[in-house]
C-alpha cells in the first residue's frame, strides 16, 4: 500500500478546530487507500512561548534543557491529534521523536538526523493505524532529547517520507504554495505549479522562506516528491521534484534579502591562502558569508568583499579586522544598509543574456548595482536597501514571472531519482551528511578584468549589452565596489572569444573612463557541486584550504546553495582539481 506523509505546521494546528480539520484530511487520505503518517508541529506560537519562558529563568539556558523544553510543544499537538482522529472513529497512535526511532547527533537545538527506524512505523501502519509523528525532535545515541532547529518539522516530515519510501510528502501550511516571489512585496507574483529541488534551495537561501532548507536537501538526496499546499483549501499547491516548472524559461523566481551588510577587507596582498585566511576567520565565528567577491588590483593587492546577514555584521567585522591584521591588509570597510536581489532558474545555465537582462531592468530604474555574483542557476546583486523592493519588482517584471507557464512547457513529473542509495548511505555517518556529487575542471574559459571603472547605475547593463551584441556568451561574473566610488568587474568568456571580448571591453573602458581591461587566456574554472553545501558551510573553507596548501592562488569565487565555483590560473588547473578531489574523497559520491 502506498504511504503518504502529511505535515501540518503550527498555524495549521493552532486550535482544536484546526486540529480536527487536519485530522479529517488525514482520514480522507486513508479512505483513498493510503497508509498515512502525520507530522505535526507545536500549536501556534508554542515554541516561541517556551523559549520566552526559559529566558525568564535565565538568559542562557543550557542547550540540552532547552531541547527538553521545546520538544514538549510537539508532544502536546501529537497527543491531541491522535485524540482527534480517535474521536472521528479511526485508529491512531502518537509517537515522540525517540519512539519514532529518529536518532540524531548531539548538537542540541540544531541536531542532524542520522537514522530512522522505519520498521516500527511500518508495523503500526500495517495494523491500520494513522501514525502521528512529533516533528522537530529526535534522540541522540545517549537518549538525550534533541531538536532539529527552528522550523525543523519540515525536515522530520521529509525524512520520514524518505525512510518509508512514501509516494509523496505533503506540507500543509498557511500559504497556497511557492510563489515566483513574495506576493506581499510584489502583488503580481504567481504561484508556481512546480519547482525543482535546486531552484527551491537557491530561492530559500536568497530570502524566500517557505520551507526548512534542510528538508529540501533531504528530499533531493532521497528523491521525495514534496507538495506544498494550503491547509485551508483543496487547491493544488506547488510540487517540488527534480524537474523545473518550465523547460523553456530561464528564470523561475526572484527573491529579496532586505537586511544584508557588506564587509570588505581592503588592500590584501594577493597571494595564495588569502581567501582561506579570511574565510576561516569568519567561519570560526559561525557567520555565514554569502556573496564573496574579489576585486583584482593592479598593484598586487586585492579587496575582498562579502555579504552577511545584517545582524551578524558585528561578528563578521571583527573577523575581517583580525584577518586584515594577520594578512597585512590596509584595513576594512563595511556598509550596513544593503539588500540582495537574486534570480534563480535551472534554465539560465543554457540561455545567454540572462544576467544582462537583470542588470538592464535595474539600470532602467536608475538603481546602482554595488555587487554582482553569478553561479550556474542563480544571479545575485547588491543594491542600497531603500531600492531593494523596487529592484525586485523590476526584475520580476523583466522576466515576466507573473505569466502562467503554458501546459505544453511543463515537463512530465516523473519520480525523482534519489542521490543516496542504500549502498552509499552505508558509507556515510548519517542521512544528513554532506555529499559532494560532482567536482569538475573547466579549461575552456578565459578571464576579463576591468578595474577602476566609475561606480554608476547602468554600467554593468551597458557592458554586458555590448558584450552580448558582439556575440560573446559570458559565463561567470563578479563585481564589487572599490574605494572612492570605483568598481571592478571580472568575468569569464570562452577562450575563442577572448580577443573579441577584450576589444569590446577596451572600447567600454575608454568610453566610461576606466583603466584598460586585463585579459587572461589561460584560466581554469573549478566547480564543486553537492547537497548540503550551505548547511555544511565547511565546503568552501575546505576548498580554499586545499588550494592554499598547494600554493594555488584564487582569482574568482562564486558560491551558491548547490555549487561552489573557483577560478584559478590555468597552469594550476589540473593540480587544483586533484587537490579538491583528494580533499572531498570521504564524502564524494
Ligand atoms: N515548532 C518548531 C518551531 O516552531 C518546529 C516547527 O514548527 O517546524 O520551530
Ligand atoms: Mg513553526
Coordinates of C-alpha atoms and ligand atoms in Angstrom, one line a residue:
X1 CA 0.0 0.0 0.0
X2 CA 1.3 3.5 -0.8
X3 CA 2.4 5.6 2.1
X4 CA 1.6 9.3 2.3
X5 CA 3.3 11.7 4.8
X6 CA 1.3 14.8 5.7
X7 CA 2.9 17.6 7.7
X8 CA 0.9 20.3 9.5
X9 CA 2.7 23.4 10.6
X10 CA 2.0 25.4 13.7
X11 CA -0.7 27.6 12.2
X12 CA -2.5 24.5 10.8
X13 CA -2.9 23.1 14.3
X14 CA -3.3 26.4 16.2
X15 CA -6.5 25.4 17.9
X16 CA -8.9 22.5 18.5
X17 CA -10.9 23.2 15.4
X18 CA -7.9 23.3 13.2
X19 CA -6.6 20.1 14.7
X20 CA -9.9 18.4 13.9
X21 CA -9.7 19.8 10.3
X22 CA -6.2 18.3 9.9
X23 CA -7.4 15.0 11.3
X24 CA -10.2 14.9 8.7
X25 CA -7.7 15.5 6.0
X26 CA -5.6 12.5 7.1
X27 CA -8.7 10.3 7.4
X28 CA -9.7 11.3 3.9
X29 CA -6.3 10.2 2.6
X30 CA -6.7 7.0 4.4
X31 CA -10.1 6.4 2.9
X32 CA -8.5 7.0 -0.5
X33 CA -6.3 4.0 0.2
X34 CA -3.1 5.5 1.6
X35 CA -1.3 4.5 4.7
X36 CA -0.9 7.9 6.5
X37 CA 1.8 9.3 8.6
X38 CA 1.1 12.8 10.0
X39 CA 3.9 15.0 11.2
X40 CA 2.8 17.8 13.5
X41 CA 4.4 21.0 14.7
X42 CA 3.7 22.6 18.0
X43 CA 0.5 24.6 18.2
X44 CA 0.6 28.2 17.0
X45 CA 3.4 30.1 18.7
X46 CA 4.1 27.5 21.4
X47 CA 7.8 27.1 20.6
X48 CA 8.4 30.9 20.8
X49 CA 6.5 30.9 24.1
X50 CA 8.5 28.1 25.6
X51 CA 11.7 29.9 24.6
X52 CA 10.5 33.1 26.2
X53 CA 9.7 31.2 29.3
X54 CA 13.2 29.8 29.5
X55 CA 14.6 33.2 29.1
X56 CA 12.6 34.4 32.1
X57 CA 14.5 31.9 34.2
X58 CA 17.9 32.5 32.6
X59 CA 19.4 34.5 29.7
X60 CA 21.5 31.4 28.7
X61 CA 19.6 28.2 29.2
X62 CA 21.7 25.1 28.7
X63 CA 21.0 23.8 25.2
X64 CA 20.1 20.3 26.4
X65 CA 17.5 21.6 28.7
X66 CA 16.1 24.0 26.0
X67 CA 15.6 21.0 23.7
X68 CA 13.9 19.1 26.5
X69 CA 11.6 22.0 26.9
X70 CA 10.9 22.8 23.3
X71 CA 10.2 19.2 22.5
X72 CA 7.1 19.3 24.8
X73 CA 5.4 21.6 22.2
X74 CA 5.1 18.9 19.6
X75 CA 4.3 16.3 22.3
X76 CA 1.1 18.2 23.1
X77 CA 0.0 18.5 19.5
X78 CA 0.6 14.9 18.6
X79 CA -1.4 13.6 21.5
X80 CA -4.3 16.0 20.7
X81 CA -4.2 14.9 17.0
X82 CA -4.4 11.3 17.9
X83 CA -7.4 12.0 20.1
X84 CA -9.0 14.0 17.3
X85 CA -8.6 11.0 14.9
X86 CA -9.9 8.7 17.5
X87 CA -12.9 10.9 18.1
X88 CA -13.7 10.7 14.4
X89 CA -13.8 6.9 14.6
X90 CA -10.4 6.0 13.3
X91 CA -7.4 4.3 14.9
X92 CA -4.3 6.5 15.5
X93 CA -1.1 6.4 17.6
X94 CA 1.1 9.4 18.6
X95 CA 4.8 9.0 18.8
X96 CA 7.6 11.3 20.1
X97 CA 10.9 11.5 18.2
X98 CA 12.6 8.8 20.3
X99 CA 9.6 6.4 19.8
X100 CA 9.9 7.0 16.1
X101 CA 13.5 5.9 16.2
X102 CA 14.7 9.2 14.9
X103 CA 18.4 9.1 16.0
X104 CA 20.3 12.4 15.7
X105 CA 23.7 13.7 16.6
X106 CA 24.1 15.6 19.9
X107 CA 24.2 19.1 18.5
X108 CA 21.4 20.4 20.8
X109 CA 19.0 22.9 19.2
X110 CA 20.2 22.1 15.7
X111 CA 20.7 18.3 15.6
X112 CA 21.1 16.4 12.4
X113 CA 19.3 13.2 11.7
X114 CA 21.5 10.1 11.5
X115 CA 18.9 7.3 11.1
X116 CA 15.3 6.4 11.3
X117 CA 13.8 3.1 12.4
X118 CA 11.2 2.7 9.6
X119 CA 10.2 -0.8 10.6
X120 CA 8.4 0.1 13.7
X121 CA 6.4 2.7 11.9
X122 CA 5.6 0.3 9.1
X123 CA 4.3 -2.3 11.6
X124 CA 1.9 0.3 13.1
X125 CA 0.7 1.4 9.7
X126 CA 0.1 -2.3 8.8
X127 CA -2.1 -2.5 11.8
X128 CA -4.3 0.1 10.1
X129 CA -3.3 3.0 12.3
X130 CA -2.7 6.5 11.3
X131 CA 0.8 7.3 12.8
X132 CA 1.1 10.8 14.3
X133 CA 4.7 11.8 14.5
X134 CA 6.1 14.6 16.6
X135 CA 8.0 17.0 14.3
X136 CA 11.3 18.8 15.1
X137 CA 12.7 16.3 17.6
X138 CA 14.8 13.2 17.9
X139 CA 17.0 11.5 20.4
X140 CA 20.8 11.2 20.4
X141 CA 22.7 7.9 20.9
X142 CA 22.8 8.6 24.7
X143 CA 19.0 9.1 24.9
X144 CA 19.1 12.8 25.2
X145 CA 16.2 14.6 23.5
X146 CA 17.3 16.8 20.7
X147 CA 15.6 19.3 18.3
X148 CA 16.4 19.9 14.7
X149 CA 16.5 23.7 14.6
X150 CA 13.6 26.1 14.2
X151 CA 11.1 25.1 11.5
X152 CA 12.5 21.5 11.7
X153 CA 9.2 19.7 11.4
X154 CA 9.5 20.0 7.7
X155 CA 12.7 18.1 7.9
X156 CA 11.1 15.4 10.1
X157 CA 8.4 15.0 7.5
X158 CA 10.6 14.7 4.5
X159 CA 13.0 12.4 6.4
X160 CA 10.1 10.1 7.4
X161 CA 8.9 10.1 3.8
X162 CA 12.4 9.1 2.7
X163 CA 12.8 6.4 5.2
X164 CA 9.4 5.0 4.5
X165 CA 9.7 5.4 0.7
X166 CA 6.4 7.3 0.7
X167 CA 4.8 8.2 -2.5
X168 CA 4.6 11.9 -1.5
X169 CA 5.3 14.3 1.3
X170 CA 2.5 16.9 1.7
X171 CA 3.4 20.1 3.5
X172 CA 0.2 21.8 4.7
X173 CA 0.8 25.4 5.6
X174 CA -0.8 28.9 5.7
X175 CA 0.2 29.8 2.1
X176 CA -1.0 28.3 -1.1
X177 CA 2.4 27.1 -2.3
X178 CA 5.6 28.5 -3.6
X179 CA 5.4 31.8 -5.4
X180 CA 7.7 33.4 -8.0
X181 CA 8.4 36.0 -5.3
X182 CA 6.9 37.2 -2.1
X183 CA 3.3 38.2 -3.0
X184 CA 3.3 40.7 -0.1
X185 CA 6.0 42.6 -1.8
X186 CA 5.1 42.0 -5.4
X187 CA 1.4 41.6 -5.7
X188 CA 1.5 40.1 -9.2
X189 CA 3.7 37.3 -8.0
X190 CA 2.4 33.9 -9.3
X191 CA 2.1 30.6 -7.6
X192 CA 4.3 28.0 -9.2
X193 CA 2.9 24.7 -10.3
X194 CA 6.3 23.1 -9.9
X195 CA 9.8 23.9 -8.9
X196 CA 12.9 21.8 -8.8
X197 CA 14.8 21.0 -5.6
X198 CA 17.8 23.0 -6.6
X199 CA 15.8 26.1 -7.5
X200 CA 13.9 25.8 -4.2
X201 CA 17.2 25.6 -2.3
X202 CA 18.6 28.7 -4.0
X203 CA 15.4 30.7 -3.6
X204 CA 15.1 29.8 0.0
X205 CA 18.7 30.9 0.8
X206 CA 18.2 34.0 -1.3
X207 CA 15.4 35.2 1.0
X208 CA 12.3 33.2 0.2
X209 CA 11.4 31.4 3.4
X210 CA 8.9 28.7 2.5
X211 CA 10.3 25.6 4.0
X212 CA 13.2 24.5 6.2
X213 CA 16.1 24.3 3.8
X214 CA 17.4 21.0 5.2
X215 CA 14.1 19.4 4.3
X216 CA 14.6 20.3 0.6
X217 CA 18.1 18.9 0.8
X218 CA 16.6 15.7 2.3
X219 CA 14.0 15.5 -0.5
X220 CA 16.7 15.9 -3.1
X221 CA 19.0 13.3 -1.6
X222 CA 16.3 10.7 -1.4
X223 CA 14.1 11.7 -4.3
X224 CA 11.0 12.5 -2.3
X225 CA 8.3 14.5 -4.2
X226 CA 7.1 17.3 -1.9
X227 CA 3.8 19.0 -2.3
X228 CA 3.5 22.4 -0.5
X229 CA -0.2 23.4 -0.2
X230 CA -2.7 25.3 1.9
X231 CA -4.3 23.6 4.9
X232 CA -7.3 25.9 4.4
X233 CA -8.3 24.9 0.9
X234 CA -8.2 21.9 -1.5
X235 CA -6.5 23.7 -4.3
X236 CA -3.3 22.1 -5.6
X237 CA -0.2 23.8 -4.3
X238 CA 3.4 23.6 -5.6
X239 CA 5.1 20.3 -6.4
X240 CA 8.8 20.2 -5.6
X241 CA 10.7 17.5 -7.5
X242 CA 13.8 17.3 -9.7
X243 CA 12.0 18.9 -12.6
X244 CA 11.6 22.7 -13.1
X245 CA 8.2 24.2 -14.0
X246 CA 9.2 25.1 -17.5
X247 CA 11.9 23.8 -19.7
X248 CA 11.8 26.9 -21.8
X249 CA 12.1 29.7 -19.2
X250 CA 15.5 30.8 -17.9
X251 CA 14.2 32.1 -14.5
X252 CA 11.6 30.6 -12.1
X253 CA 11.7 33.0 -9.3
X254 CA 13.2 36.1 -7.6
X255 CA 13.9 36.9 -4.0
X256 CA 14.9 39.8 -1.8
X257 CA 17.0 39.6 1.3
X258 CA 16.5 43.0 2.8
X259 CA 18.7 43.0 5.8
X260 CA 22.2 42.4 4.5
X261 CA 25.5 44.0 5.2
X262 CA 28.7 44.2 3.1
X263 CA 32.1 43.8 4.6
X264 CA 35.4 44.5 2.7
X265 CA 38.9 43.7 3.6
X266 CA 40.9 46.3 1.8
X267 CA 44.2 46.0 0.1
X268 CA 45.1 42.4 0.8
X269 CA 48.3 41.2 -0.6
X270 CA 47.1 38.9 -3.4
X271 CA 48.8 35.6 -2.7
X272 CA 47.7 32.0 -2.1
X273 CA 45.9 31.4 1.2
X274 CA 44.5 34.9 1.4
X275 CA 40.9 34.0 0.8
X276 CA 41.2 31.0 3.1
X277 CA 42.6 33.1 5.9
X278 CA 39.6 35.5 5.7
X279 CA 37.1 32.7 5.2
X280 CA 38.2 30.6 8.1
X281 CA 38.2 33.6 10.5
X282 CA 34.6 34.4 9.6
X283 CA 33.5 30.7 9.7
X284 CA 35.1 30.4 13.1
X285 CA 32.6 32.9 14.4
X286 CA 29.8 30.9 12.9
X287 CA 28.9 33.6 10.4
X288 CA 27.6 32.5 7.0
X289 CA 29.3 34.5 4.3
X290 CA 27.2 34.8 1.2
X291 CA 28.4 36.7 -1.9
X292 CA 32.2 36.7 -1.9
X293 CA 33.8 39.0 -4.4
X294 CA 37.4 39.7 -5.0
X295 CA 38.5 42.9 -6.7
X296 CA 41.6 42.3 -8.7
X297 CA 44.0 45.1 -8.1
X298 CA 46.7 46.2 -10.4
X299 CA 49.3 46.7 -7.7
X300 CA 49.3 43.1 -6.4
X301 CA 46.7 43.9 -3.8
X302 CA 43.1 42.9 -3.8
X303 CA 39.9 44.0 -2.0
X304 CA 37.8 41.1 -0.8
X305 CA 34.1 41.8 -0.1
X306 CA 31.4 39.6 1.2
X307 CA 27.8 39.9 2.4
X308 CA 26.4 38.7 5.7
X309 CA 23.0 39.0 7.3
X310 CA 23.0 42.4 8.9
X311 CA 22.5 41.1 12.5
X312 CA 25.8 39.2 12.1
X313 CA 27.7 42.3 11.0
X314 CA 29.5 42.9 14.3
X315 CA 30.9 39.4 14.3
X316 CA 31.8 39.4 10.7
X317 CA 33.6 42.8 11.1
X318 CA 35.6 41.6 14.0
X319 CA 36.7 38.5 12.0
X320 CA 37.5 40.7 9.0
X321 CA 39.7 43.0 11.2
X322 CA 41.5 40.1 12.6
X323 CA 42.2 38.7 9.1
X324 CA 43.3 42.1 7.9
X325 CA 45.8 42.4 10.6
X326 CA 47.2 39.0 10.1
X327 CA 47.4 39.4 6.3
X328 CA 49.0 42.8 6.4
X329 CA 45.9 44.3 4.6
X330 CA 45.3 48.0 4.5
X331 CA 42.1 47.8 6.6
X332 CA 38.4 47.1 6.4
X333 CA 35.2 48.8 5.5
X334 CA 31.5 48.0 5.7
X335 CA 28.1 49.1 4.7
X336 CA 25.1 48.0 6.8
X337 CA 22.2 49.3 4.6
X338 CA 22.2 47.0 1.6
X339 CA 19.8 44.4 0.2
X340 CA 20.4 41.5 -2.0
X341 CA 18.2 40.7 -5.0
X342 CA 18.5 37.3 -6.7
X343 CA 17.0 35.5 -9.6
X344 CA 17.0 31.7 -9.8
X345 CA 16.4 29.2 -12.6
X346 CA 17.7 25.9 -13.9
X347 CA 17.2 27.2 -17.4
X348 CA 19.6 30.1 -17.1
X349 CA 22.6 27.8 -17.5
X350 CA 21.9 27.3 -21.2
X351 CA 20.5 30.7 -22.1
X352 CA 22.7 33.6 -22.8
X353 CA 21.9 37.2 -21.8
X354 CA 20.1 36.4 -18.6
X355 CA 22.4 38.4 -16.4
X356 CA 22.4 41.3 -18.8
X357 CA 18.6 41.4 -18.7
X358 CA 18.6 41.6 -15.0
X359 CA 21.2 44.4 -14.9
X360 CA 19.2 46.3 -17.5
X361 CA 15.9 46.0 -15.6
X362 CA 17.6 47.5 -12.5
X363 CA 19.5 50.1 -14.5
X364 CA 16.3 51.4 -16.1
X365 CA 15.1 52.3 -12.7
X366 CA 18.3 54.2 -12.1
X367 CA 19.4 51.9 -9.3
X368 CA 23.1 51.3 -8.8
X369 CA 24.4 47.8 -8.5
X370 CA 27.1 47.5 -5.9
X371 CA 28.0 43.9 -6.1
X372 CA 27.3 41.0 -8.6
X373 CA 27.9 37.3 -8.2
X374 CA 26.7 34.7 -10.6
X375 CA 26.6 30.9 -10.4
X376 CA 25.1 28.2 -12.6
X377 CA 21.5 28.7 -11.5
X378 CA 21.5 32.0 -9.5
X379 CA 22.4 35.6 -10.1
X380 CA 22.6 37.9 -7.1
X381 CA 23.1 41.6 -6.9
X382 CA 23.5 44.0 -4.0
X383 CA 21.8 47.4 -4.0
X384 CA 21.1 50.1 -1.4
X385 CA 18.5 48.8 0.9
X386 CA 16.0 51.6 0.1
X387 CA 15.9 50.3 -3.5
X388 CA 15.6 46.6 -2.8
X389 CA 11.9 46.3 -3.3
X390 CA 11.9 48.4 -6.5
X391 CA 14.8 46.4 -7.9
X392 CA 12.9 43.1 -7.1
X393 CA 9.8 44.4 -8.8
X394 CA 11.7 45.5 -11.9
X395 CA 13.4 42.1 -12.2
X396 CA 10.1 40.2 -11.7
X397 CA 8.6 42.3 -14.4
X398 CA 11.6 41.9 -16.8
X399 CA 11.4 38.1 -16.8
X400 CA 7.5 38.2 -16.9
X401 CA 7.4 35.8 -14.0
X402 CA 3.7 36.6 -13.4
X403 CA 2.8 34.9 -16.7
X404 CA 1.4 31.4 -16.4
X405 CA 3.5 28.7 -18.0
X406 CA 1.6 27.1 -20.8
X407 CA 0.7 23.4 -20.2
X408 CA 3.0 22.3 -23.1
X409 CA 6.1 23.6 -21.3
X410 CA 5.6 21.5 -18.2
X411 CA 8.0 18.6 -18.3
X412 CA 6.5 15.3 -17.2
X413 CA 6.7 14.8 -13.4
X414 CA 8.5 11.5 -13.2
X415 CA 9.6 10.0 -9.9
X416 CA 12.8 11.9 -8.9
X417 CA 15.9 9.8 -8.8
X418 CA 17.5 9.6 -5.3
X419 CA 21.1 10.6 -5.0
X420 CA 21.6 8.4 -1.9
X421 CA 21.1 4.8 -2.5
X422 CA 21.2 2.4 0.5
X423 CA 24.8 1.4 -0.5
X424 CA 26.0 4.9 -0.4
X425 CA 24.2 5.6 2.8
X426 CA 26.1 2.7 4.3
X427 CA 29.3 4.7 3.8
X428 CA 28.0 7.8 5.5
X429 CA 27.6 8.5 9.1
X430 CA 24.1 9.8 8.8
X431 CA 21.2 10.7 6.4
X432 CA 22.0 14.4 6.6
X433 CA 25.8 14.1 5.9
X434 CA 27.3 16.3 3.3
X435 CA 27.7 14.6 -0.1
X436 CA 29.8 16.0 -3.0
X437 CA 28.1 14.9 -6.2
X438 CA 30.5 16.4 -8.7
X439 CA 33.9 18.1 -9.0
X440 CA 34.7 19.5 -12.4
X441 CA 37.6 21.2 -14.1
X442 CA 36.6 23.5 -17.0
X443 CA 39.6 24.5 -19.2
X444 CA 37.6 26.3 -21.9
X445 CA 37.3 29.7 -20.2
X446 CA 39.3 32.8 -20.2
X447 CA 39.0 35.9 -17.9
X448 CA 38.5 39.6 -18.5
X449 CA 39.0 42.1 -15.7
X450 CA 38.0 45.7 -15.7
X451 CA 39.3 47.8 -12.8
X452 CA 38.9 51.3 -11.7
X453 CA 35.7 52.0 -13.6
X454 CA 33.2 54.6 -12.2
X455 CA 30.5 53.2 -9.9
X456 CA 27.4 54.4 -11.6
X457 CA 23.9 53.0 -12.4
X458 CA 23.7 51.2 -15.7
X459 CA 27.4 50.4 -16.3
X460 CA 27.0 46.6 -15.9
X461 CA 24.0 46.6 -18.1
X462 CA 25.9 48.6 -20.7
X463 CA 29.0 46.5 -20.6
X464 CA 27.2 43.2 -20.9
X465 CA 24.9 44.6 -23.5
X466 CA 27.9 45.4 -25.7
X467 CA 29.5 42.0 -25.0
X468 CA 26.3 40.2 -25.9
X469 CA 26.0 42.2 -29.2
X470 CA 29.5 41.0 -30.0
X471 CA 28.1 37.5 -29.8
X472 CA 30.0 36.5 -26.7
X473 CA 28.4 34.3 -24.1
X474 CA 29.5 35.3 -20.6
X475 CA 29.8 32.6 -18.0
X476 CA 30.7 33.8 -14.5
X477 CA 30.5 37.4 -13.4
X478 CA 31.7 39.1 -10.2
X479 CA 31.6 42.8 -9.4
X480 CA 32.2 44.8 -6.4
X481 CA 32.6 48.4 -5.4
X482 CA 36.1 49.5 -4.6
X483 CA 37.3 52.6 -2.9
X484 CA 36.4 56.2 -3.9
X485 CA 33.4 55.2 -5.9
X486 CA 35.4 53.0 -8.3
X487 CA 34.2 49.5 -9.2
X488 CA 35.8 46.4 -10.7
X489 CA 34.2 43.7 -12.8
X490 CA 35.7 40.3 -13.6
X491 CA 34.0 37.8 -15.9
X492 CA 34.8 34.7 -17.9
X493 CA 34.2 34.0 -21.5
X494 CA 35.1 31.1 -23.9
X495 CA 38.8 31.3 -24.8
X496 CA 38.0 31.6 -28.5
X497 CA 36.0 34.8 -27.8
X498 CA 38.6 36.5 -25.6
X499 CA 40.1 38.8 -28.2
X500 CA 36.8 40.0 -29.4
X501 CA 35.6 40.5 -25.9
X502 CA 38.7 42.4 -24.9
X503 CA 38.1 44.7 -27.9
X504 CA 34.6 45.4 -26.6
X505 CA 35.9 45.9 -23.0
X506 CA 38.6 48.3 -24.2
X507 CA 36.1 50.5 -26.0
X508 CA 33.8 50.4 -23.0
X509 CA 36.6 51.4 -20.6
X510 CA 37.6 54.3 -22.8
X511 CA 34.0 55.4 -23.1
X512 CA 33.2 55.4 -19.3
X513 CA 36.7 56.4 -18.1
X514 CA 38.3 53.3 -16.7
X515 CA 41.6 51.6 -16.8
X516 CA 42.3 49.3 -19.8
X517 CA 41.0 45.8 -19.3
X518 CA 43.2 42.9 -18.4
X519 CA 42.7 39.6 -20.2
X520 CA 43.9 36.2 -19.2
X521 CA 43.6 33.5 -21.8
X522 CA 44.6 30.6 -19.6
X523 CA 42.3 30.3 -16.6
X524 CA 40.8 27.2 -15.0
X525 CA 37.3 27.1 -13.5
X526 CA 36.6 24.5 -10.8
X527 CA 33.2 23.5 -9.7
X528 CA 32.3 21.6 -6.6
X529 CA 28.6 20.6 -6.5
X530 CA 26.8 18.8 -3.8
X531 CA 23.9 18.6 -1.4
X532 CA 24.1 20.2 2.0
X533 CA 26.8 22.7 0.9
X534 CA 25.3 25.6 2.8
X535 CA 24.2 23.7 5.9
X536 CA 27.7 22.3 5.9
X537 CA 29.3 25.6 5.2
X538 CA 32.7 23.9 5.7
X539 CA 32.8 23.1 2.0
X540 CA 34.0 26.5 0.9
X541 CA 36.5 26.6 3.8
X542 CA 37.9 23.1 3.0
X543 CA 38.1 24.0 -0.7
X544 CA 40.1 27.2 0.0
X545 CA 42.3 25.3 2.4
X546 CA 43.1 22.6 -0.1
X547 CA 44.1 25.2 -2.7
X548 CA 46.1 27.3 -0.2
X549 CA 48.1 24.2 0.9
X550 CA 49.1 23.7 -2.7
X551 CA 50.0 27.4 -3.0
X552 CA 47.3 27.9 -5.6
X553 CA 46.0 31.5 -5.8
X554 CA 42.3 32.0 -6.1
X555 CA 41.2 34.6 -8.7
X556 CA 37.4 34.4 -8.7
X557 CA 34.8 32.8 -6.4
X558 CA 31.1 32.4 -6.5
X559 CA 29.1 30.4 -4.0
X560 CA 25.6 29.1 -4.0
X561 CA 23.4 26.6 -2.2
X562 CA 24.3 23.7 -4.6
X563 CA 27.6 24.7 -6.1
X564 CA 31.0 26.5 -5.4
X565 CA 32.9 27.9 -8.4
X566 CA 36.6 28.9 -8.1
X567 CA 38.7 30.3 -10.9
X568 CA 42.5 29.8 -10.7
X569 CA 45.5 30.2 -13.0
X570 CA 45.1 27.8 -15.9
X571 CA 48.6 26.4 -15.4
X572 CA 47.5 25.1 -12.0
X573 CA 44.1 23.8 -13.1
X574 CA 44.9 20.1 -13.0
X575 CA 46.6 20.3 -9.7
X576 CA 43.8 22.3 -8.2
X577 CA 41.3 19.7 -9.4
X578 CA 43.3 16.9 -7.8
X579 CA 43.6 18.8 -4.6
X580 CA 39.8 19.2 -4.4
X581 CA 39.2 15.5 -5.3
X582 CA 41.5 14.5 -2.5
X583 CA 40.0 16.9 0.0
X584 CA 36.5 15.5 -0.5
X585 CA 37.3 11.9 -1.1
X586 CA 35.5 10.8 2.0
X587 CA 32.2 12.4 1.1
X588 CA 32.4 12.0 -2.7
X589 CA 29.6 10.1 -4.4
Ligands
LIG1 N1 7.8 24.0 16.5 C1 9.1 24.2 15.9 C2 9.3 25.7 15.6 O1 8.4 26.5 15.8 C3 9.2 23.3 14.7 C4 8.3 23.7 13.5 O2 7.4 24.3 13.6 O3 8.7 23.2 12.4 O4 10.4 26.0 15.1
LIG2 MG1 6.8 26.6 13.2

